[in-house]
Amino acid sequence: MKISTKKRTDVIISEMILIVVSFIFVLPLILAFTMSLQPPQAVFSFPPKILPVGIHLQNYLDAFKTVPFDRLFLNSAIVSIMITAGKLITGTLAGYAFANFNFFGKNFAFSFLFATLFLPAELIMIVPLFALMAKLGVVNTYWALTIPFMASATNTFLLRQHFLMIPKELEDSARIDGAGPMAYFIKILLPLSKSMIGGVSIINFIYAWNFYLWPLIITMEDRMKTVQVGVKMLIDAEGASNWGVIMAGTVAAVIPTLILFFILQPLFVKSLTRSGIKG
């Protein structure tokens, strides 16, 4: 009984700590949402209000009038979907190759790939990438925004580790039944990996949606910029005089990723807690 009581106490304490930490992380988003619904005179009230007093939707209308967010949302959606799809294709294929095939230089290649995870690739490669895109003549296009990021060492590493957890007996059985490597990959391995693929998709989409530095550099026209650059454009346009409008644009930029997370949350949780054979 004492052990049971101690475990129950530990669980309660852990949950209370997690609730407090979660509130700390969510509080800025709550304040941003509150400010986005308040008139200008209420934004700078002290103490700041956690819940909005009334609903002032004019901030959202002003934000979309100041910056062409409709076009920027479309750009971010296209870029995020293309990058996510590209990373999933290259990541699953590379992870499958490293997990299920033996070839010359396999260990060296994987070690080199793993080492790149410790490099700030976006900062190191940004000048060479811009020069390459300019030479190819694709600056200010969706190709320049997406192609350099359609492969990921992180995806390859995660999916390789996941594929290694799937029993080799399944591959042997598929081979006996006449299935080749690609048939096994498409018909057996991928369906068993839907939880991991869903979790990786969320991470990749959010990563691509939050792009700022590369779109700022590689796009020359406002119509090709992404939503994160649009938030900076809104800040520059409004200055420090109208934080209600700025917060409205910020909240609008965050909403798509929140919707995606809540839709795919079950897959994301499974990818963290369950093995590949149960995915």
Coordinates of C-alpha atoms in Angstrom, one line a residue:
M1 CA 0.0 0.0 0.0
K2 CA 2.9 2.4 0.8
I3 CA 4.5 1.7 -2.5
S4 CA 1.2 2.3 -4.3
T5 CA 0.7 5.6 -2.4
K6 CA 4.2 6.7 -3.3
K7 CA 3.7 5.9 -6.9
R8 CA 0.5 7.8 -7.0
T9 CA 2.1 10.8 -5.3
D10 CA 5.0 10.8 -7.8
V11 CA 2.5 10.7 -10.7
I12 CA 0.5 13.6 -9.3
I13 CA 3.7 15.7 -8.7
S14 CA 5.0 14.9 -12.2
E15 CA 1.6 15.8 -13.8
M16 CA 1.5 19.1 -11.9
I17 CA 5.0 20.0 -13.0
L18 CA 4.1 19.1 -16.6
I19 CA 1.0 21.3 -16.4
V20 CA 3.0 24.3 -15.1
V21 CA 5.7 23.8 -17.7
S22 CA 3.1 23.5 -20.5
F23 CA 1.3 26.6 -19.3
I24 CA 4.6 28.5 -19.4
F25 CA 5.2 27.5 -23.0
V26 CA 1.6 28.1 -24.1
L27 CA 1.3 31.5 -22.3
P28 CA 3.0 33.5 -25.1
L29 CA 0.6 32.1 -27.6
I30 CA -2.4 32.9 -25.4
L31 CA -1.2 36.5 -24.9
A32 CA -0.7 36.8 -28.7
F33 CA -4.2 35.6 -29.3
T34 CA -5.6 37.9 -26.7
M35 CA -3.7 40.9 -28.1
S36 CA -4.9 40.1 -31.6
L37 CA -8.5 40.5 -30.5
Q38 CA -8.1 43.8 -28.5
P39 CA -8.5 47.4 -29.8
P40 CA -5.3 49.4 -29.7
Q41 CA -6.1 51.2 -26.4
A42 CA -6.5 47.8 -24.6
V43 CA -3.3 46.2 -26.0
F44 CA -1.0 48.2 -23.7
S45 CA -3.2 47.8 -20.6
F46 CA -1.5 46.9 -17.3
P47 CA -1.6 44.2 -16.0
P48 CA -1.9 42.4 -19.4
K49 CA -5.1 40.5 -19.9
I50 CA -4.8 36.8 -20.4
L51 CA -8.3 36.5 -21.8
P52 CA -9.7 39.1 -24.4
V53 CA -12.3 41.6 -23.4
G54 CA -14.6 41.6 -26.3
I55 CA -13.7 40.6 -29.9
H56 CA -12.0 43.1 -32.2
L57 CA -11.6 41.3 -35.6
Q58 CA -10.5 44.5 -37.3
N59 CA -6.9 43.6 -36.4
Y60 CA -7.1 40.6 -38.7
L61 CA -8.6 42.5 -41.5
D62 CA -6.0 45.2 -41.2
A63 CA -3.2 42.6 -41.1
F64 CA -4.4 41.1 -44.4
K65 CA -4.8 44.5 -46.0
T66 CA -1.3 45.6 -45.0
V67 CA 0.5 42.4 -46.2
P68 CA -0.8 40.0 -48.9
F69 CA -1.1 37.1 -46.4
D70 CA -3.4 35.1 -48.8
R71 CA -0.7 34.8 -51.3
L72 CA 2.0 34.2 -48.7
F73 CA -0.1 31.4 -47.1
L74 CA -0.4 29.8 -50.5
N75 CA 3.4 30.0 -51.0
S76 CA 4.1 28.6 -47.5
A77 CA 1.7 25.7 -48.1
I78 CA 3.2 24.8 -51.5
V79 CA 6.7 25.0 -50.2
S80 CA 6.0 23.0 -47.0
I81 CA 4.1 20.3 -48.9
M82 CA 6.8 19.9 -51.5
I83 CA 9.6 19.8 -48.9
T84 CA 7.7 17.4 -46.7
A85 CA 6.9 15.1 -49.6
G86 CA 10.5 15.3 -50.9
K87 CA 12.0 14.5 -47.4
L88 CA 9.6 11.6 -46.9
I89 CA 10.5 10.0 -50.3
T90 CA 14.3 10.5 -49.9
G91 CA 14.2 9.6 -46.1
T92 CA 12.2 6.4 -46.5
L93 CA 14.3 5.2 -49.4
A94 CA 17.6 6.0 -47.8
G95 CA 16.6 4.7 -44.4
Y96 CA 15.4 1.4 -46.1
A97 CA 18.7 1.1 -48.0
F98 CA 20.8 1.6 -44.8
A99 CA 18.7 -0.7 -42.8
N100 CA 18.1 -3.6 -45.2
F101 CA 21.0 -3.6 -47.7
N102 CA 24.7 -4.3 -47.5
F103 CA 26.9 -2.4 -49.8
F104 CA 30.5 -1.1 -50.1
G105 CA 31.1 1.8 -47.8
K106 CA 27.8 1.5 -46.0
N107 CA 29.1 2.2 -42.5
F108 CA 31.3 5.1 -43.6
A109 CA 28.5 6.7 -45.6
F110 CA 26.1 6.5 -42.7
S111 CA 28.7 7.8 -40.3
F112 CA 29.4 10.8 -42.6
L113 CA 25.6 11.3 -42.9
F114 CA 25.2 11.3 -39.2
A115 CA 28.1 13.7 -38.7
T116 CA 26.2 16.3 -40.9
L117 CA 23.5 16.5 -38.2
F118 CA 26.0 18.5 -36.0
L119 CA 26.6 21.2 -38.7
P120 CA 24.5 24.3 -39.0
A121 CA 23.8 23.6 -42.6
E122 CA 21.5 26.6 -43.4
L123 CA 24.2 29.0 -42.3
I124 CA 27.2 27.2 -43.9
M125 CA 25.5 26.4 -47.2
I126 CA 23.4 29.5 -47.7
V127 CA 26.0 31.3 -49.9
P128 CA 26.9 28.3 -52.1
L129 CA 23.2 27.4 -52.4
F130 CA 22.3 30.9 -53.5
A131 CA 25.1 30.9 -56.1
L132 CA 23.9 27.5 -57.4
M133 CA 20.3 28.6 -57.6
A134 CA 21.4 31.7 -59.5
K135 CA 23.5 29.7 -61.9
L136 CA 20.5 27.4 -62.6
G137 CA 18.3 30.4 -63.1
V138 CA 15.7 29.4 -60.6
V139 CA 16.0 32.3 -58.1
N140 CA 12.6 33.7 -57.0
T141 CA 10.8 30.4 -57.8
Y142 CA 9.3 27.5 -55.9
W143 CA 12.2 25.3 -57.1
A144 CA 14.7 27.4 -55.3
L145 CA 12.6 27.5 -52.2
T146 CA 12.3 23.7 -52.0
I147 CA 14.9 21.6 -53.9
P148 CA 17.8 22.3 -51.5
F149 CA 15.7 21.0 -48.6
M150 CA 14.1 17.9 -50.1
A151 CA 16.6 15.5 -48.4
S152 CA 17.3 15.3 -44.7
A153 CA 19.9 13.4 -42.7
T154 CA 17.6 13.5 -39.7
N155 CA 14.8 11.7 -41.6
T156 CA 17.2 9.1 -42.9
F157 CA 18.5 8.4 -39.4
L158 CA 15.1 8.2 -37.7
L159 CA 13.6 6.0 -40.4
R160 CA 16.7 3.7 -40.5
Q161 CA 16.4 3.2 -36.8
H162 CA 12.7 2.5 -37.2
F163 CA 13.1 0.0 -40.1
L164 CA 15.8 -1.8 -38.0
M165 CA 13.1 -2.6 -35.4
I166 CA 10.9 -4.4 -37.9
P167 CA 11.7 -8.2 -37.8
K168 CA 13.8 -9.5 -40.7
E169 CA 11.5 -12.5 -40.8
L170 CA 8.9 -10.3 -42.6
E171 CA 11.4 -9.6 -45.4
D172 CA 12.3 -13.3 -45.6
S173 CA 8.7 -14.3 -45.8
A174 CA 8.0 -11.7 -48.5
R175 CA 11.0 -12.9 -50.5
I176 CA 9.7 -16.5 -50.3
D177 CA 6.4 -15.3 -51.6
G178 CA 8.1 -13.8 -54.6
A179 CA 8.1 -10.2 -53.5
G180 CA 11.2 -8.1 -54.6
P181 CA 12.8 -5.4 -52.5
M182 CA 10.6 -2.6 -53.7
A183 CA 7.4 -4.7 -53.4
Y184 CA 8.4 -5.5 -49.8
F185 CA 9.1 -1.8 -49.2
I186 CA 5.9 -0.5 -50.7
K187 CA 3.4 -3.2 -49.6
I188 CA 4.7 -4.2 -46.2
L189 CA 7.3 -1.8 -44.8
L190 CA 5.5 1.5 -45.5
P191 CA 2.1 0.3 -44.1
L192 CA 3.8 -0.8 -40.9
S193 CA 5.5 2.6 -40.7
K194 CA 2.5 4.9 -41.0
S195 CA 2.9 6.1 -37.4
M196 CA 6.5 7.0 -37.8
I197 CA 5.9 8.6 -41.2
G198 CA 3.0 10.6 -39.7
G199 CA 5.2 11.9 -36.9
V200 CA 8.1 12.8 -39.2
S201 CA 5.6 14.5 -41.6
I202 CA 4.5 16.9 -38.8
I203 CA 8.1 17.7 -37.9
N204 CA 9.1 18.4 -41.5
F205 CA 6.0 20.4 -42.3
I206 CA 6.4 22.7 -39.3
Y207 CA 10.1 23.0 -40.0
A208 CA 9.4 24.1 -43.6
W209 CA 6.5 26.3 -42.6
N210 CA 8.7 28.3 -40.2
F211 CA 11.4 29.0 -42.9
Y212 CA 12.5 32.6 -42.7
L213 CA 16.2 33.2 -43.7
W214 CA 16.3 31.3 -46.9
P215 CA 13.0 32.6 -48.4
L216 CA 14.1 36.1 -47.4
I217 CA 17.3 35.7 -49.4
I218 CA 16.2 33.7 -52.4
T219 CA 12.9 35.6 -53.2
M220 CA 13.1 39.0 -54.8
E221 CA 9.4 39.7 -55.1
D222 CA 6.7 40.0 -52.4
R223 CA 4.4 37.6 -54.3
M224 CA 7.0 34.7 -53.8
K225 CA 7.8 35.3 -50.1
T226 CA 6.5 33.0 -47.4
V227 CA 4.3 33.7 -44.4
Q228 CA 7.1 34.1 -41.9
V229 CA 8.7 36.8 -44.0
G230 CA 5.2 38.3 -44.2
V231 CA 5.1 38.6 -40.4
K232 CA 8.4 40.6 -40.6
M233 CA 6.9 42.7 -43.3
L234 CA 3.9 43.4 -41.1
I235 CA 6.2 44.4 -38.2
D236 CA 8.1 46.8 -40.4
A237 CA 4.9 48.3 -41.7
E238 CA 3.2 48.8 -38.3
G239 CA 6.3 49.6 -36.2
A240 CA 5.7 49.5 -32.5
S241 CA 2.4 51.4 -32.7
N242 CA -0.1 48.7 -33.4
W243 CA 0.8 45.4 -31.8
G244 CA -2.8 44.2 -32.1
V245 CA -2.4 44.0 -35.9
I246 CA 1.0 42.4 -35.6
M247 CA -0.2 39.7 -33.2
A248 CA -3.1 39.1 -35.5
G249 CA -0.7 38.3 -38.4
T250 CA 1.4 36.2 -36.0
V251 CA -1.5 34.1 -34.8
A252 CA -2.7 33.6 -38.4
A253 CA 0.7 32.3 -39.3
V254 CA 0.7 29.8 -36.4
I255 CA -2.9 28.4 -36.9
P256 CA -2.1 26.1 -39.9
T257 CA 0.6 24.2 -38.0
L258 CA -1.6 23.9 -34.9
I259 CA -4.4 22.5 -37.0
L260 CA -2.0 20.0 -38.6
F261 CA -0.6 18.9 -35.3
F262 CA -4.0 18.3 -33.8
I263 CA -5.2 16.3 -36.8
L264 CA -2.1 14.1 -36.9
Q265 CA -1.4 14.1 -33.1
P266 CA -2.4 10.4 -32.7
L267 CA 0.2 9.4 -35.3
F268 CA 2.8 11.6 -33.7
V269 CA 2.2 10.1 -30.3
K270 CA 2.4 6.6 -31.7
S271 CA 5.7 7.4 -33.5
L272 CA 7.2 8.2 -30.1
T273 CA 5.8 5.4 -28.0
R274 CA 5.3 2.4 -30.2
S275 CA 7.7 0.2 -32.2
G276 CA 7.6 -0.1 -35.9
I277 CA 5.9 -3.5 -36.0
K278 CA 2.9 -2.0 -34.2
G279 CA 2.8 1.2 -36.2

